Amino acid sequence: MALNLSLSAPPIRSPQQPLLHYSAKHTIVVSSDRLPYPKSTVSKSSSRRVVTRVRSSLDTVGPTVKVGQVTEVDKDTFWPLVKAADDKTVVLDMYTQWCGPCKVMAPKFQELSKKYLDVVFLKLDCNQENKQPLAKELGIKVVPTFKILKDSKVVKEVTGAKFDDLVLAIEAVRTS
């Protein structure tokens, strides 16, 4: 298996080796059955020990979100993403395809994801079969419903197409 990694590390100098500096893209061939996880390199200098961990996209397990975008979730991806968000604010848009107010809010919700880069924005189509259990678990009664979470707990809820209320709720949770 070959991985393309971009490494950037401070120069390492030891009495036995010349100056080493990694700052370009390298192709590294890895035999996964021979290397323990996490992969790391250790270099000892005269007075310190330097440990560099090398991670690749193959080390990423589970769902991921992109900053400035809204991520579609289902019952299998929602809670792992919320837990991965740690202490960040998470906003979940629970909608259906046929809902008129949901269609009005969708582009505004996308704009908020570009404005608040420190907030994780997720959306859940409550009308699809694999997503209905999560909607029930979160207690949805009307669409659109926006759940705002902090530390994996729902702290605020906005029901209906109330954009100004949603912005105020996000601001309140972000600053708390």
JSON list of C-alpha atoms in Angstrom, two decimals:
[
{"chain": "A", "resi": 1, "resn": "MET", "atom": "CA", "xyz": [0.00, 0.00, 0.00]},
{"chain": "A", "resi": 2, "resn": "ALA", "atom": "CA", "xyz": [1.43, 3.45, -0.86]},
{"chain": "A", "resi": 3, "resn": "LEU", "atom": "CA", "xyz": [0.45, 6.63, 0.93]},
{"chain": "A", "resi": 4, "resn": "ASN", "atom": "CA", "xyz": [1.10, 10.15, -0.26]},
{"chain": "A", "resi": 5, "resn": "LEU", "atom": "CA", "xyz": [1.87, 12.21, 2.83]},
{"chain": "A", "resi": 6, "resn": "SER", "atom": "CA", "xyz": [2.87, 15.81, 3.15]},
{"chain": "A", "resi": 7, "resn": "LEU", "atom": "CA", "xyz": [5.25, 16.06, 6.08]},
{"chain": "A", "resi": 8, "resn": "SER", "atom": "CA", "xyz": [6.46, 19.21, 7.70]},
{"chain": "A", "resi": 9, "resn": "ALA", "atom": "CA", "xyz": [8.69, 18.83, 10.72]},
{"chain": "A", "resi": 10, "resn": "PRO", "atom": "CA", "xyz": [11.51, 20.77, 12.32]},
{"chain": "A", "resi": 11, "resn": "PRO", "atom": "CA", "xyz": [15.03, 19.73, 11.33]},
{"chain": "A", "resi": 12, "resn": "ILE", "atom": "CA", "xyz": [16.37, 16.87, 13.43]},
{"chain": "A", "resi": 13, "resn": "ARG", "atom": "CA", "xyz": [20.09, 16.63, 14.14]},
{"chain": "A", "resi": 14, "resn": "SER", "atom": "CA", "xyz": [21.82, 13.93, 16.10]},
{"chain": "A", "resi": 15, "resn": "PRO", "atom": "CA", "xyz": [25.52, 13.12, 16.54]},
{"chain": "A", "resi": 16, "resn": "GLN", "atom": "CA", "xyz": [25.16, 9.97, 14.41]},
{"chain": "A", "resi": 17, "resn": "GLN", "atom": "CA", "xyz": [23.10, 11.49, 11.59]},
{"chain": "A", "resi": 18, "resn": "PRO", "atom": "CA", "xyz": [23.37, 14.51, 9.32]},
{"chain": "A", "resi": 19, "resn": "LEU", "atom": "CA", "xyz": [20.69, 17.20, 9.41]},
{"chain": "A", "resi": 20, "resn": "LEU", "atom": "CA", "xyz": [17.30, 15.79, 8.38]},
{"chain": "A", "resi": 21, "resn": "HIS", "atom": "CA", "xyz": [14.49, 18.03, 7.20]},
{"chain": "A", "resi": 22, "resn": "TYR", "atom": "CA", "xyz": [11.13, 16.83, 5.82]},
{"chain": "A", "resi": 23, "resn": "SER", "atom": "CA", "xyz": [9.03, 19.42, 4.07]},
{"chain": "A", "resi": 24, "resn": "ALA", "atom": "CA", "xyz": [8.01, 17.95, 0.72]},
{"chain": "A", "resi": 25, "resn": "LYS", "atom": "CA", "xyz": [5.53, 15.36, -0.41]},
{"chain": "A", "resi": 26, "resn": "HIS", "atom": "CA", "xyz": [6.88, 11.83, -0.10]},
{"chain": "A", "resi": 27, "resn": "THR", "atom": "CA", "xyz": [5.53, 8.48, -1.13]},
{"chain": "A", "resi": 28, "resn": "ILE", "atom": "CA", "xyz": [5.90, 6.05, 1.73]},
{"chain": "A", "resi": 29, "resn": "VAL", "atom": "CA", "xyz": [5.35, 2.35, 1.33]},
{"chain": "A", "resi": 30, "resn": "VAL", "atom": "CA", "xyz": [3.77, 0.88, 4.44]},
{"chain": "A", "resi": 31, "resn": "SER", "atom": "CA", "xyz": [3.33, -2.76, 5.31]},
{"chain": "A", "resi": 32, "resn": "SER", "atom": "CA", "xyz": [0.44, -2.48, 7.73]},
{"chain": "A", "resi": 33, "resn": "ASP", "atom": "CA", "xyz": [1.06, -5.88, 9.32]},
{"chain": "A", "resi": 34, "resn": "ARG", "atom": "CA", "xyz": [4.52, -4.81, 10.49]},
{"chain": "A", "resi": 35, "resn": "LEU", "atom": "CA", "xyz": [3.82, -1.39, 11.97]},
{"chain": "A", "resi": 36, "resn": "PRO", "atom": "CA", "xyz": [1.91, -0.92, 15.22]},
{"chain": "A", "resi": 37, "resn": "TYR", "atom": "CA", "xyz": [-0.67, 1.85, 15.45]},
{"chain": "A", "resi": 38, "resn": "PRO", "atom": "CA", "xyz": [-0.09, 4.74, 15.97]},
{"chain": "A", "resi": 39, "resn": "LYS", "atom": "CA", "xyz": [2.82, 5.00, 13.58]},
{"chain": "A", "resi": 40, "resn": "SER", "atom": "CA", "xyz": [5.57, 7.15, 15.04]},
{"chain": "A", "resi": 41, "resn": "THR", "atom": "CA", "xyz": [9.23, 7.91, 14.61]},
{"chain": "A", "resi": 42, "resn": "VAL", "atom": "CA", "xyz": [11.52, 8.64, 17.51]},
{"chain": "A", "resi": 43, "resn": "SER", "atom": "CA", "xyz": [14.75, 10.57, 17.31]},
{"chain": "A", "resi": 44, "resn": "LYS", "atom": "CA", "xyz": [17.04, 11.19, 20.25]},
{"chain": "A", "resi": 45, "resn": "SER", "atom": "CA", "xyz": [19.24, 14.23, 20.36]},
{"chain": "A", "resi": 46, "resn": "SER", "atom": "CA", "xyz": [21.75, 15.03, 23.05]},
{"chain": "A", "resi": 47, "resn": "SER", "atom": "CA", "xyz": [19.22, 16.55, 25.46]},
{"chain": "A", "resi": 48, "resn": "ARG", "atom": "CA", "xyz": [15.74, 15.81, 24.18]},
{"chain": "A", "resi": 49, "resn": "ARG", "atom": "CA", "xyz": [13.56, 13.19, 22.59]},
{"chain": "A", "resi": 50, "resn": "VAL", "atom": "CA", "xyz": [11.45, 14.14, 19.57]},
{"chain": "A", "resi": 51, "resn": "VAL", "atom": "CA", "xyz": [8.39, 12.08, 18.71]},
{"chain": "A", "resi": 52, "resn": "THR", "atom": "CA", "xyz": [6.66, 12.72, 15.40]},
{"chain": "A", "resi": 53, "resn": "ARG", "atom": "CA", "xyz": [3.32, 11.04, 14.76]},
{"chain": "A", "resi": 54, "resn": "VAL", "atom": "CA", "xyz": [2.40, 10.43, 11.17]},
{"chain": "A", "resi": 55, "resn": "ARG", "atom": "CA", "xyz": [-1.31, 10.32, 10.38]},
{"chain": "A", "resi": 56, "resn": "SER", "atom": "CA", "xyz": [-2.95, 9.83, 7.04]},
{"chain": "A", "resi": 57, "resn": "SER", "atom": "CA", "xyz": [-6.49, 9.91, 5.74]},
{"chain": "A", "resi": 58, "resn": "LEU", "atom": "CA", "xyz": [-6.51, 6.14, 6.24]},
{"chain": "A", "resi": 59, "resn": "ASP", "atom": "CA", "xyz": [-6.22, 6.73, 10.01]},
{"chain": "A", "resi": 60, "resn": "THR", "atom": "CA", "xyz": [-9.53, 8.62, 10.01]},
{"chain": "A", "resi": 61, "resn": "VAL", "atom": "CA", "xyz": [-12.29, 6.28, 11.02]},
{"chain": "A", "resi": 62, "resn": "GLY", "atom": "CA", "xyz": [-15.94, 7.16, 10.87]},
{"chain": "A", "resi": 63, "resn": "PRO", "atom": "CA", "xyz": [-17.81, 10.18, 9.55]},
{"chain": "A", "resi": 64, "resn": "THR", "atom": "CA", "xyz": [-16.22, 13.60, 9.16]},
{"chain": "A", "resi": 65, "resn": "VAL", "atom": "CA", "xyz": [-17.49, 17.14, 8.68]},
{"chain": "A", "resi": 66, "resn": "LYS", "atom": "CA", "xyz": [-16.10, 19.97, 6.59]},
{"chain": "A", "resi": 67, "resn": "VAL", "atom": "CA", "xyz": [-15.85, 23.47, 7.99]},
{"chain": "A", "resi": 68, "resn": "GLY", "atom": "CA", "xyz": [-18.22, 25.87, 6.26]},
{"chain": "A", "resi": 69, "resn": "GLN", "atom": "CA", "xyz": [-20.53, 23.13, 4.99]},
{"chain": "A", "resi": 70, "resn": "VAL", "atom": "CA", "xyz": [-23.66, 21.35, 6.15]},
{"chain": "A", "resi": 71, "resn": "THR", "atom": "CA", "xyz": [-23.21, 17.60, 6.60]},
{"chain": "A", "resi": 72, "resn": "GLU", "atom": "CA", "xyz": [-26.07, 15.12, 6.03]},
{"chain": "A", "resi": 73, "resn": "VAL", "atom": "CA", "xyz": [-26.37, 12.63, 8.92]},
{"chain": "A", "resi": 74, "resn": "ASP", "atom": "CA", "xyz": [-28.28, 9.47, 9.76]},
{"chain": "A", "resi": 75, "resn": "LYS", "atom": "CA", "xyz": [-28.74, 7.31, 12.85]},
{"chain": "A", "resi": 76, "resn": "ASP", "atom": "CA", "xyz": [-25.25, 5.80, 12.43]},
{"chain": "A", "resi": 77, "resn": "THR", "atom": "CA", "xyz": [-23.29, 9.01, 11.85]},
{"chain": "A", "resi": 78, "resn": "PHE", "atom": "CA", "xyz": [-25.03, 11.59, 14.05]},
{"chain": "A", "resi": 79, "resn": "TRP", "atom": "CA", "xyz": [-23.79, 10.67, 17.53]},
{"chain": "A", "resi": 80, "resn": "PRO", "atom": "CA", "xyz": [-20.17, 9.97, 16.47]},
{"chain": "A", "resi": 81, "resn": "LEU", "atom": "CA", "xyz": [-20.04, 13.43, 14.85]},
{"chain": "A", "resi": 82, "resn": "VAL", "atom": "CA", "xyz": [-21.55, 15.08, 17.92]},
{"chain": "A", "resi": 83, "resn": "LYS", "atom": "CA", "xyz": [-19.05, 13.33, 20.20]},
{"chain": "A", "resi": 84, "resn": "ALA", "atom": "CA", "xyz": [-16.17, 14.26, 17.88]},
{"chain": "A", "resi": 85, "resn": "ALA", "atom": "CA", "xyz": [-17.26, 17.92, 18.04]},
{"chain": "A", "resi": 86, "resn": "ASP", "atom": "CA", "xyz": [-16.25, 17.90, 21.73]},
{"chain": "A", "resi": 87, "resn": "ASP", "atom": "CA", "xyz": [-17.08, 21.30, 23.20]},
{"chain": "A", "resi": 88, "resn": "LYS", "atom": "CA", "xyz": [-18.04, 22.89, 19.87]},
{"chain": "A", "resi": 89, "resn": "THR", "atom": "CA", "xyz": [-21.59, 23.96, 19.26]},
{"chain": "A", "resi": 90, "resn": "VAL", "atom": "CA", "xyz": [-23.53, 21.58, 16.97]},
{"chain": "A", "resi": 91, "resn": "VAL", "atom": "CA", "xyz": [-26.66, 22.68, 15.10]},
{"chain": "A", "resi": 92, "resn": "LEU", "atom": "CA", "xyz": [-28.93, 20.01, 13.62]},
{"chain": "A", "resi": 93, "resn": "ASP", "atom": "CA", "xyz": [-31.55, 20.91, 10.99]},
{"chain": "A", "resi": 94, "resn": "MET", "atom": "CA", "xyz": [-34.31, 18.29, 11.03]},
{"chain": "A", "resi": 95, "resn": "TYR", "atom": "CA", "xyz": [-36.33, 18.65, 7.83]},
{"chain": "A", "resi": 96, "resn": "THR", "atom": "CA", "xyz": [-38.30, 16.78, 5.15]},
{"chain": "A", "resi": 97, "resn": "GLN", "atom": "CA", "xyz": [-38.09, 17.05, 1.36]},
{"chain": "A", "resi": 98, "resn": "TRP", "atom": "CA", "xyz": [-41.76, 18.00, 0.98]},
{"chain": "A", "resi": 99, "resn": "CYS", "atom": "CA", "xyz": [-41.81, 20.75, 3.64]},
{"chain": "A", "resi": 100, "resn": "GLY", "atom": "CA", "xyz": [-42.15, 24.30, 2.21]},
{"chain": "A", "resi": 101, "resn": "PRO", "atom": "CA", "xyz": [-40.69, 26.14, 5.24]},
{"chain": "A", "resi": 102, "resn": "CYS", "atom": "CA", "xyz": [-37.79, 23.63, 5.28]},
{"chain": "A", "resi": 103, "resn": "LYS", "atom": "CA", "xyz": [-37.01, 24.55, 1.67]},
{"chain": "A", "resi": 104, "resn": "VAL", "atom": "CA", "xyz": [-37.00, 28.25, 2.61]},
{"chain": "A", "resi": 105, "resn": "MET", "atom": "CA", "xyz": [-34.62, 27.64, 5.55]},
{"chain": "A", "resi": 106, "resn": "ALA", "atom": "CA", "xyz": [-32.16, 25.35, 3.70]},
{"chain": "A", "resi": 107, "resn": "PRO", "atom": "CA", "xyz": [-30.14, 28.07, 1.90]},
{"chain": "A", "resi": 108, "resn": "LYS", "atom": "CA", "xyz": [-30.15, 30.27, 5.01]},
{"chain": "A", "resi": 109, "resn": "PHE", "atom": "CA", "xyz": [-28.85, 27.33, 7.08]},
{"chain": "A", "resi": 110, "resn": "GLN", "atom": "CA", "xyz": [-26.09, 26.85, 4.49]},
{"chain": "A", "resi": 111, "resn": "GLU", "atom": "CA", "xyz": [-25.17, 30.56, 4.81]},
{"chain": "A", "resi": 112, "resn": "LEU", "atom": "CA", "xyz": [-24.92, 30.18, 8.60]},
{"chain": "A", "resi": 113, "resn": "SER", "atom": "CA", "xyz": [-22.47, 27.29, 8.15]},
{"chain": "A", "resi": 114, "resn": "LYS", "atom": "CA", "xyz": [-20.20, 29.62, 6.17]},
{"chain": "A", "resi": 115, "resn": "LYS", "atom": "CA", "xyz": [-20.57, 32.43, 8.72]},
{"chain": "A", "resi": 116, "resn": "TYR", "atom": "CA", "xyz": [-19.96, 30.42, 11.92]},
{"chain": "A", "resi": 117, "resn": "LEU", "atom": "CA", "xyz": [-16.85, 28.37, 11.16]},
{"chain": "A", "resi": 118, "resn": "ASP", "atom": "CA", "xyz": [-16.53, 27.32, 14.81]},
{"chain": "A", "resi": 119, "resn": "VAL", "atom": "CA", "xyz": [-19.94, 25.60, 14.74]},
{"chain": "A", "resi": 120, "resn": "VAL", "atom": "CA", "xyz": [-20.74, 22.16, 13.30]},
{"chain": "A", "resi": 121, "resn": "PHE", "atom": "CA", "xyz": [-23.82, 22.19, 11.03]},
{"chain": "A", "resi": 122, "resn": "LEU", "atom": "CA", "xyz": [-25.70, 18.94, 10.40]},
{"chain": "A", "resi": 123, "resn": "LYS", "atom": "CA", "xyz": [-28.96, 18.08, 8.66]},
{"chain": "A", "resi": 124, "resn": "LEU", "atom": "CA", "xyz": [-31.29, 15.11, 8.98]},
{"chain": "A", "resi": 125, "resn": "ASP", "atom": "CA", "xyz": [-34.04, 14.23, 6.49]},
{"chain": "A", "resi": 126, "resn": "CYS", "atom": "CA", "xyz": [-36.67, 12.89, 8.87]},
{"chain": "A", "resi": 127, "resn": "ASN", "atom": "CA", "xyz": [-38.76, 11.31, 6.10]},
{"chain": "A", "resi": 128, "resn": "GLN", "atom": "CA", "xyz": [-36.20, 8.66, 5.09]},
{"chain": "A", "resi": 129, "resn": "GLU", "atom": "CA", "xyz": [-36.51, 5.23, 6.67]},
{"chain": "A", "resi": 130, "resn": "ASN", "atom": "CA", "xyz": [-32.96, 4.91, 7.98]},
{"chain": "A", "resi": 131, "resn": "LYS", "atom": "CA", "xyz": [-33.25, 8.30, 9.68]},
{"chain": "A", "resi": 132, "resn": "GLN", "atom": "CA", "xyz": [-36.65, 8.04, 11.38]},
{"chain": "A", "resi": 133, "resn": "PRO", "atom": "CA", "xyz": [-35.31, 6.33, 14.55]},
{"chain": "A", "resi": 134, "resn": "LEU", "atom": "CA", "xyz": [-32.97, 9.26, 15.21]},
{"chain": "A", "resi": 135, "resn": "ALA", "atom": "CA", "xyz": [-35.78, 11.78, 14.67]},
{"chain": "A", "resi": 136, "resn": "LYS", "atom": "CA", "xyz": [-37.88, 9.89, 17.21]},
{"chain": "A", "resi": 137, "resn": "GLU", "atom": "CA", "xyz": [-34.97, 9.70, 19.64]},
{"chain": "A", "resi": 138, "resn": "LEU", "atom": "CA", "xyz": [-34.49, 13.46, 19.44]},
{"chain": "A", "resi": 139, "resn": "GLY", "atom": "CA", "xyz": [-38.22, 14.09, 19.94]},
{"chain": "A", "resi": 140, "resn": "ILE", "atom": "CA", "xyz": [-39.14, 15.87, 16.73]},
{"chain": "A", "resi": 141, "resn": "LYS", "atom": "CA", "xyz": [-42.76, 17.01, 16.50]},
{"chain": "A", "resi": 142, "resn": "VAL", "atom": "CA", "xyz": [-42.72, 19.54, 13.65]},
{"chain": "A", "resi": 143, "resn": "VAL", "atom": "CA", "xyz": [-40.44, 20.39, 10.73]},
{"chain": "A", "resi": 144, "resn": "PRO", "atom": "CA", "xyz": [-38.25, 22.24, 10.48]},
{"chain": "A", "resi": 145, "resn": "THR", "atom": "CA", "xyz": [-36.80, 21.75, 13.94]},
{"chain": "A", "resi": 146, "resn": "PHE", "atom": "CA", "xyz": [-33.32, 22.94, 14.85]},
{"chain": "A", "resi": 147, "resn": "LYS", "atom": "CA", "xyz": [-31.59, 21.28, 17.78]},
{"chain": "A", "resi": 148, "resn": "ILE", "atom": "CA", "xyz": [-28.53, 23.01, 19.21]},
{"chain": "A", "resi": 149, "resn": "LEU", "atom": "CA", "xyz": [-26.15, 20.78, 21.13]},
{"chain": "A", "resi": 150, "resn": "LYS", "atom": "CA", "xyz": [-23.18, 21.45, 23.36]},
{"chain": "A", "resi": 151, "resn": "ASP", "atom": "CA", "xyz": [-21.09, 18.70, 24.98]},
{"chain": "A", "resi": 152, "resn": "SER", "atom": "CA", "xyz": [-23.37, 16.06, 23.39]},
{"chain": "A", "resi": 153, "resn": "LYS", "atom": "CA", "xyz": [-26.51, 17.48, 25.03]},
{"chain": "A", "resi": 154, "resn": "VAL", "atom": "CA", "xyz": [-29.42, 19.37, 23.48]},
{"chain": "A", "resi": 155, "resn": "VAL", "atom": "CA", "xyz": [-29.34, 22.85, 25.04]},
{"chain": "A", "resi": 156, "resn": "LYS", "atom": "CA", "xyz": [-31.70, 24.80, 22.74]},
{"chain": "A", "resi": 157, "resn": "GLU", "atom": "CA", "xyz": [-34.41, 24.08, 20.22]},
{"chain": "A", "resi": 158, "resn": "VAL", "atom": "CA", "xyz": [-36.00, 26.27, 17.56]},
{"chain": "A", "resi": 159, "resn": "THR", "atom": "CA", "xyz": [-39.12, 25.02, 15.78]},
{"chain": "A", "resi": 160, "resn": "GLY", "atom": "CA", "xyz": [-40.46, 26.42, 12.55]},
{"chain": "A", "resi": 161, "resn": "ALA", "atom": "CA", "xyz": [-38.85, 28.63, 9.92]},
{"chain": "A", "resi": 162, "resn": "LYS", "atom": "CA", "xyz": [-37.72, 31.29, 12.42]},
{"chain": "A", "resi": 163, "resn": "PHE", "atom": "CA", "xyz": [-34.35, 32.37, 11.09]},
{"chain": "A", "resi": 164, "resn": "ASP", "atom": "CA", "xyz": [-33.81, 35.23, 13.56]},
{"chain": "A", "resi": 165, "resn": "ASP", "atom": "CA", "xyz": [-34.62, 32.96, 16.52]},
{"chain": "A", "resi": 166, "resn": "LEU", "atom": "CA", "xyz": [-32.15, 30.38, 15.17]},
{"chain": "A", "resi": 167, "resn": "VAL", "atom": "CA", "xyz": [-29.36, 32.97, 14.91]},
{"chain": "A", "resi": 168, "resn": "LEU", "atom": "CA", "xyz": [-30.06, 34.21, 18.46]},
{"chain": "A", "resi": 169, "resn": "ALA", "atom": "CA", "xyz": [-30.03, 30.63, 19.80]},
{"chain": "A", "resi": 170, "resn": "ILE", "atom": "CA", "xyz": [-26.72, 29.84, 18.06]},
{"chain": "A", "resi": 171, "resn": "GLU", "atom": "CA", "xyz": [-25.16, 33.05, 19.39]},
{"chain": "A", "resi": 172, "resn": "ALA", "atom": "CA", "xyz": [-26.38, 32.31, 22.93]},
{"chain": "A", "resi": 173, "resn": "VAL", "atom": "CA", "xyz": [-24.92, 28.78, 22.93]},
{"chain": "A", "resi": 174, "resn": "ARG", "atom": "CA", "xyz": [-21.63, 29.84, 21.29]},
{"chain": "A", "resi": 175, "resn": "THR", "atom": "CA", "xyz": [-21.00, 32.50, 23.91]},
{"chain": "A", "resi": 176, "resn": "SER", "atom": "CA", "xyz": [-21.99, 30.36, 26.91]}
]
